[in-house]
Every structure is written in C-alpha cells, then in structure tokens.
C-alpha cells in the first residue's frame, strides 16, 4: 500500500538558517510528488511538484525539493528561512487520482 | 489550474444537528474529493464524488453520516449529519487536474 512518512513532527529553526524537511514514500512505481504548505488558519497551497525529468524541483517562495529514487525520498529545502515560513508542511504522493498525505511537519521560526 | 470556493467558511453548530458544505469549481471536473483535517492532524480522505454516480467512501466513513451530492461537473455538497464534538474539523473540497487543488476549507466547530 502507498504511504507517506514525514519523520519530523516539529522543527524549529532560526530566521536566516537553512531548512530541510524530510519526506519518504512507499510506492511501487515513480509517483507524482508534492509539497504543500498550510499557514495558520489558511488553506493548502502547493509549493512544488515533481512528475518526471529533473530530480531537483524549484518551487515558490524560494523552496526546492530533490527526488531521490534510491532513497524513496522527496525532501524539501530552503537555504534561508524567513519568519513568514512558519507553517505546517505536508508531503503528498499522487498515483492517478489518489493522493496520500504525510502527517505533516510543523515549522517554527525563531528570530 | 482550478479555483475552488467553499461555503460556509466556518460555522459553529450544536450537537445533533447537520451542516451542508458546498463546493464550487470554476471548471468542469470529473472527480471531486472531500477531506477532513482534524485539529493538529493531516488530511484524511472521506470520499470521492463522481458526477452521475454514488460517492465512494473510504474506510471509516459512511454515507449516512456524510451524504454527498454531485449534481453536475462543477458542484458538490458534503453533509455532516447528526454532529458530535468529534466532527469538529476542517473540511476540504479538492479536485485533480494533473495536480491537486484544494478549496479554502470549512472550519466546523461542534458544541
């Protein structure tokens, strides 16, 4: 069965520091991969997606993610975090019309 | 891309009552999805709604509790019936068009 694991429930980083959020998936083939952000009281916003091709994907707000097939991972990175990045981040796997979400990583940014 | 609106954006309801949530999409889509996001949790798929057929419910969700209508290709409703405090959640409508788009959500509080 397909599954998505985000091993870090909560991460705290200082503003300006780099960030990496981990995501591992379980799926028999190469899935579609997504990262979403949910700010407090807001809906879900797509940060970036991977369908095929270049394994390093650029997204909005300065985020990028790298698909590593050998590790079944799709980690999200940002070189310098801003206070406005504090939010909940969800990794998702899409297989056809089914989407599976990780449990989310809550990001706190300290000044 | 698809733009999705939901009504109401939030509501506070009494135990034992029912609430119908509306979802409107700005383009015709075959499949619409309803998710629940309980406080501090990730998204859980409730059901998939195809136009012209009965909705398909995920394990743990039943039609009597969450009846869904899908009268056309741009609209769907989800009813939360006989509510209890455990139904307090954000309910999200979603469509898939290569990627998944989400409505802003309906924040439901049951007292």
mmCIF file of C-alpha atoms in Angstrom:
data_model
loop_
_atom_site.group_PDB
_atom_site.id
_atom_site.type_symbol
_atom_site.label_atom_id
_atom_site.label_comp_id
_atom_site.label_asym_id
_atom_site.label_seq_id
_atom_site.Cartn_x
_atom_site.Cartn_y
_atom_site.Cartn_z
ATOM 1 C CA UNK A 1 0.000 0.000 0.000
ATOM 2 C CA UNK A 2 1.084 3.531 -0.664
ATOM 3 C CA UNK A 3 2.261 5.587 2.268
ATOM 4 C CA UNK A 4 3.985 8.850 3.003
ATOM 5 C CA UNK A 5 6.190 9.404 6.022
ATOM 6 C CA UNK A 6 7.295 12.715 7.410
ATOM 7 C CA UNK A 7 9.537 11.686 10.292
ATOM 8 C CA UNK A 8 9.821 15.138 11.838
ATOM 9 C CA UNK A 9 6.653 16.229 13.593
ATOM 10 C CA UNK A 10 8.047 19.598 14.585
ATOM 11 C CA UNK A 11 11.133 21.568 13.575
ATOM 12 C CA UNK A 12 12.439 24.843 14.951
ATOM 13 C CA UNK A 13 14.950 26.925 13.027
ATOM 14 C CA UNK A 14 16.352 30.402 13.379
ATOM 15 C CA UNK A 15 15.456 33.004 10.820
ATOM 16 C CA UNK A 16 18.077 33.013 8.083
ATOM 17 C CA UNK A 17 19.119 29.436 8.724
ATOM 18 C CA UNK A 18 18.752 26.688 6.177
ATOM 19 C CA UNK A 19 15.888 24.211 6.294
ATOM 20 C CA UNK A 20 15.330 20.638 5.219
ATOM 21 C CA UNK A 21 12.057 18.807 5.734
ATOM 22 C CA UNK A 22 12.119 15.088 5.152
ATOM 23 C CA UNK A 23 9.629 13.019 3.216
ATOM 24 C CA UNK A 24 9.760 9.327 2.377
ATOM 25 C CA UNK A 25 7.210 7.430 0.374
ATOM 26 C CA UNK A 26 6.304 3.880 -0.355
ATOM 27 C CA UNK A 27 5.026 3.126 -3.823
ATOM 28 C CA UNK A 28 5.756 0.522 -6.471
ATOM 29 C CA UNK A 29 6.403 2.951 -9.292
ATOM 30 C CA UNK A 30 7.536 6.543 -9.545
ATOM 31 C CA UNK A 31 4.681 8.595 -8.181
ATOM 32 C CA UNK A 32 3.822 12.204 -8.554
ATOM 33 C CA UNK A 33 5.246 14.049 -5.559
ATOM 34 C CA UNK A 34 4.080 17.263 -3.962
ATOM 35 C CA UNK A 35 4.796 19.599 -1.122
ATOM 36 C CA UNK A 36 2.033 21.747 0.308
ATOM 37 C CA UNK A 37 2.147 24.485 2.915
ATOM 38 C CA UNK A 38 -0.650 25.395 5.267
ATOM 39 C CA UNK A 39 -0.299 28.635 7.174
ATOM 40 C CA UNK A 40 -2.303 29.069 10.371
ATOM 41 C CA UNK A 41 -5.981 29.446 9.530
ATOM 42 C CA UNK A 42 -5.294 29.167 5.810
ATOM 43 C CA UNK A 43 -5.929 26.594 3.128
ATOM 44 C CA UNK A 44 -3.373 24.383 1.470
ATOM 45 C CA UNK A 45 -1.017 25.946 -1.031
ATOM 46 C CA UNK A 46 1.098 23.973 -3.463
ATOM 47 C CA UNK A 47 4.802 24.747 -3.079
ATOM 48 C CA UNK A 48 6.150 22.483 -5.775
ATOM 49 C CA UNK A 49 5.609 19.215 -7.573
ATOM 50 C CA UNK A 50 7.589 16.501 -9.304
ATOM 51 C CA UNK A 51 6.194 14.483 -12.193
ATOM 52 C CA UNK A 52 9.283 13.482 -14.155
ATOM 53 C CA UNK A 53 12.548 14.826 -15.530
ATOM 54 C CA UNK A 54 14.997 16.863 -13.498
ATOM 55 C CA UNK A 55 15.030 15.488 -9.987
ATOM 56 C CA UNK A 56 15.691 18.908 -8.443
ATOM 57 C CA UNK A 57 12.464 20.873 -8.498
ATOM 58 C CA UNK A 58 12.117 24.570 -7.862
ATOM 59 C CA UNK A 59 9.000 25.907 -6.235
ATOM 60 C CA UNK A 60 7.505 29.101 -4.965
ATOM 61 C CA UNK A 61 8.789 31.165 -2.045
ATOM 62 C CA UNK A 62 12.372 30.015 -2.609
ATOM 63 C CA UNK A 63 11.718 26.350 -1.842
ATOM 64 C CA UNK A 64 13.191 23.429 -3.723
ATOM 65 C CA UNK A 65 12.928 19.671 -3.390
ATOM 66 C CA UNK A 66 15.002 16.793 -4.634
ATOM 67 C CA UNK A 67 13.597 13.460 -5.700
ATOM 68 C CA UNK A 68 15.906 10.565 -4.859
ATOM 69 C CA UNK A 69 14.568 7.333 -6.255
ATOM 70 C CA UNK A 70 17.135 5.171 -4.489
ATOM 71 C CA UNK A 71 16.028 6.540 -1.140
ATOM 72 C CA UNK A 72 12.323 6.934 -1.970
ATOM 73 C CA UNK A 73 12.636 10.459 -0.691
ATOM 74 C CA UNK A 74 11.470 13.906 -1.691
ATOM 75 C CA UNK A 75 12.973 16.302 0.826
ATOM 76 C CA UNK A 76 12.077 19.969 0.869
ATOM 77 C CA UNK A 77 14.797 22.567 1.303
ATOM 78 C CA UNK A 78 15.211 26.299 1.641
ATOM 79 C CA UNK A 79 18.608 27.978 2.002
ATOM 80 C CA UNK A 80 17.429 30.838 4.212
ATOM 81 C CA UNK A 81 14.213 30.691 6.196
ATOM 82 C CA UNK A 82 12.019 33.729 6.726
ATOM 83 C CA UNK A 83 9.711 34.264 9.699
ATOM 84 C CA UNK A 84 6.743 34.037 7.327
ATOM 85 C CA UNK A 85 7.681 30.435 6.524
ATOM 86 C CA UNK A 86 6.328 29.303 9.885
ATOM 87 C CA UNK A 87 3.546 26.908 8.919
ATOM 88 C CA UNK A 88 2.588 23.277 8.560
ATOM 89 C CA UNK A 89 4.164 21.443 5.636
ATOM 90 C CA UNK A 90 2.663 18.368 4.028
ATOM 91 C CA UNK A 91 4.287 15.984 1.623
ATOM 92 C CA UNK A 92 1.933 14.132 -0.703
ATOM 93 C CA UNK A 93 2.127 11.313 -3.191
ATOM 94 C CA UNK A 94 -0.215 11.131 -6.155
ATOM 95 C CA UNK A 95 -0.980 7.950 -8.012
ATOM 96 C CA UNK A 96 -3.541 8.561 -10.727
ATOM 97 C CA UNK A 97 -6.434 10.171 -8.944
ATOM 98 C CA UNK A 98 -5.486 9.100 -5.451
ATOM 99 C CA UNK A 99 -3.421 11.299 -3.178
ATOM 100 C CA UNK A 100 -1.803 10.280 0.055
ATOM 101 C CA UNK A 101 -0.627 12.828 2.580
ATOM 102 C CA UNK A 102 2.037 12.663 5.216
ATOM 103 C CA UNK A 103 1.209 13.627 8.768
ATOM 104 C CA UNK A 104 2.846 16.998 8.361
ATOM 105 C CA UNK A 105 5.814 18.850 9.815
ATOM 106 C CA UNK A 106 5.190 21.943 11.864
ATOM 107 C CA UNK A 107 7.842 24.615 11.344
ATOM 108 C CA UNK A 108 8.600 27.254 13.942
ATOM 109 C CA UNK A 109 10.920 30.110 13.030
ATOM 110 C CA UNK A 110 12.634 31.973 15.835
ATOM 111 C CA UNK A 111 14.058 35.480 15.380
ATOM 112 C CA UNK B 1 -5.465 25.494 -12.704
ATOM 113 C CA UNK B 2 -8.743 25.155 -10.866
ATOM 114 C CA UNK B 3 -10.204 27.679 -8.476
ATOM 115 C CA UNK B 4 -12.382 26.220 -5.750
ATOM 116 C CA UNK B 5 -14.705 28.006 -3.377
ATOM 117 C CA UNK B 6 -16.454 26.613 -0.336
ATOM 118 C CA UNK B 7 -19.396 27.752 1.735
ATOM 119 C CA UNK B 8 -19.573 28.328 4.609
ATOM 120 C CA UNK B 9 -16.011 29.208 5.513
ATOM 121 C CA UNK B 10 -16.724 28.395 9.134
ATOM 122 C CA UNK B 11 -19.631 27.503 11.367
ATOM 123 C CA UNK B 12 -20.391 26.650 14.938
ATOM 124 C CA UNK B 13 -23.093 24.025 15.285
ATOM 125 C CA UNK B 14 -24.870 22.262 18.089
ATOM 126 C CA UNK B 15 -24.592 18.571 18.750
ATOM 127 C CA UNK B 16 -27.183 16.531 16.876
ATOM 128 C CA UNK B 17 -27.693 18.974 14.036
ATOM 129 C CA UNK B 18 -26.484 18.712 10.428
ATOM 130 C CA UNK B 19 -24.451 21.028 8.227
ATOM 131 C CA UNK B 20 -24.178 21.026 4.456
ATOM 132 C CA UNK B 21 -20.952 22.309 2.935
ATOM 133 C CA UNK B 22 -20.934 23.500 -0.642
ATOM 134 C CA UNK B 23 -18.032 23.255 -3.064
ATOM 135 C CA UNK B 24 -17.922 25.137 -6.367
ATOM 136 C CA UNK B 25 -15.211 24.733 -9.007
ATOM 137 C CA UNK B 26 -14.589 27.193 -11.826
ATOM 138 C CA UNK B 27 -14.156 24.433 -14.406
ATOM 139 C CA UNK B 28 -15.702 21.064 -15.162
ATOM 140 C CA UNK B 29 -14.015 18.194 -13.375
ATOM 141 C CA UNK B 30 -14.841 14.533 -13.320
ATOM 142 C CA UNK B 31 -13.790 13.706 -9.798
ATOM 143 C CA UNK B 32 -14.108 15.751 -6.644
ATOM 144 C CA UNK B 33 -12.755 14.754 -3.284
ATOM 145 C CA UNK B 34 -13.756 15.573 0.260
ATOM 146 C CA UNK B 35 -11.151 15.567 3.003
ATOM 147 C CA UNK B 36 -11.261 16.073 6.730
ATOM 148 C CA UNK B 37 -8.462 17.637 8.713
ATOM 149 C CA UNK B 38 -8.923 17.224 12.424
ATOM 150 C CA UNK B 39 -7.094 19.609 14.748
ATOM 151 C CA UNK B 40 -3.355 19.103 14.518
ATOM 152 C CA UNK B 41 -3.730 16.243 12.063
ATOM 153 C CA UNK B 42 -3.067 15.594 8.418
ATOM 154 C CA UNK B 43 -5.696 15.247 5.749
ATOM 155 C CA UNK B 44 -7.933 12.210 5.650
ATOM 156 C CA UNK B 45 -9.909 11.375 2.541
ATOM 157 C CA UNK B 46 -13.610 10.991 3.283
ATOM 158 C CA UNK B 47 -14.933 10.150 -0.148
ATOM 159 C CA UNK B 48 -14.575 10.578 -3.883
ATOM 160 C CA UNK B 49 -17.536 12.066 -5.713
ATOM 161 C CA UNK B 50 -18.121 11.415 -9.400
ATOM 162 C CA UNK B 51 -20.857 13.160 -11.286
ATOM 163 C CA UNK B 52 -23.745 10.849 -12.010
ATOM 164 C CA UNK B 53 -22.814 8.079 -9.612
ATOM 165 C CA UNK B 54 -22.752 7.312 -5.925
ATOM 166 C CA UNK B 55 -19.805 8.629 -3.976
ATOM 167 C CA UNK B 56 -17.110 6.172 -2.966
ATOM 168 C CA UNK B 57 -16.353 6.294 0.747
ATOM 169 C CA UNK B 58 -13.088 5.477 2.445
ATOM 170 C CA UNK B 59 -12.851 3.077 5.332
ATOM 171 C CA UNK B 60 -14.340 4.586 8.460
ATOM 172 C CA UNK B 61 -16.732 6.907 6.642
ATOM 173 C CA UNK B 62 -20.329 6.043 5.760
ATOM 174 C CA UNK B 63 -22.966 7.618 3.589
ATOM 175 C CA UNK B 64 -25.471 8.006 6.409
ATOM 176 C CA UNK B 65 -23.046 10.209 8.307
ATOM 177 C CA UNK B 66 -21.521 12.059 5.340
ATOM 178 C CA UNK B 67 -24.004 12.113 2.461
ATOM 179 C CA UNK B 68 -22.574 13.667 -0.681
ATOM 180 C CA UNK B 69 -24.279 15.101 -3.719
ATOM 181 C CA UNK B 70 -22.686 15.724 -7.108
ATOM 182 C CA UNK B 71 -25.393 17.174 -9.332
ATOM 183 C CA UNK B 72 -23.042 18.456 -12.050
ATOM 184 C CA UNK B 73 -19.395 18.711 -13.062
ATOM 185 C CA UNK B 74 -18.696 21.925 -11.138
ATOM 186 C CA UNK B 75 -20.510 21.464 -7.838
ATOM 187 C CA UNK B 76 -20.710 19.129 -4.876
ATOM 188 C CA UNK B 77 -22.030 19.156 -1.340
ATOM 189 C CA UNK B 78 -20.977 17.273 1.759
ATOM 190 C CA UNK B 79 -23.363 16.999 4.686
ATOM 191 C CA UNK B 80 -22.110 16.255 8.161
ATOM 192 C CA UNK B 81 -25.088 14.619 9.852
ATOM 193 C CA UNK B 82 -26.046 14.242 13.498
ATOM 194 C CA UNK B 83 -22.922 16.075 14.534
ATOM 195 C CA UNK B 84 -20.906 15.446 17.659
ATOM 196 C CA UNK B 85 -17.883 17.343 19.009
ATOM 197 C CA UNK B 86 -15.644 14.729 17.367
ATOM 198 C CA UNK B 87 -16.767 16.095 13.998
ATOM 199 C CA UNK B 88 -15.065 19.404 14.720
ATOM 200 C CA UNK B 89 -12.620 19.666 11.845
ATOM 201 C CA UNK B 90 -11.709 21.496 8.715
ATOM 202 C CA UNK B 91 -13.490 20.003 5.722
ATOM 203 C CA UNK B 92 -11.753 20.460 2.399
ATOM 204 C CA UNK B 93 -13.023 20.026 -1.119
ATOM 205 C CA UNK B 94 -10.472 19.091 -3.747
ATOM 206 C CA UNK B 95 -10.156 18.360 -7.448
ATOM 207 C CA UNK B 96 -7.398 16.804 -9.501
ATOM 208 C CA UNK B 97 -6.144 18.199 -12.786
ATOM 209 C CA UNK B 98 -2.620 16.707 -13.006
ATOM 210 C CA UNK B 99 -2.103 18.182 -9.585
ATOM 211 C CA UNK B 100 -4.459 18.510 -6.691
ATOM 212 C CA UNK B 101 -6.227 21.750 -5.940
ATOM 213 C CA UNK B 102 -7.910 22.490 -2.656
ATOM 214 C CA UNK B 103 -10.680 24.743 -1.578
ATOM 215 C CA UNK B 104 -10.083 27.095 1.343
ATOM 216 C CA UNK B 105 -11.824 24.727 3.709
ATOM 217 C CA UNK B 106 -14.784 24.905 6.044
ATOM 218 C CA UNK B 107 -13.887 25.138 9.704
ATOM 219 C CA UNK B 108 -16.569 23.357 11.698
ATOM 220 C CA UNK B 109 -16.896 23.533 15.461
ATOM 221 C CA UNK B 110 -19.498 21.363 17.157
ATOM 222 C CA UNK B 111 -20.535 22.306 20.665
#
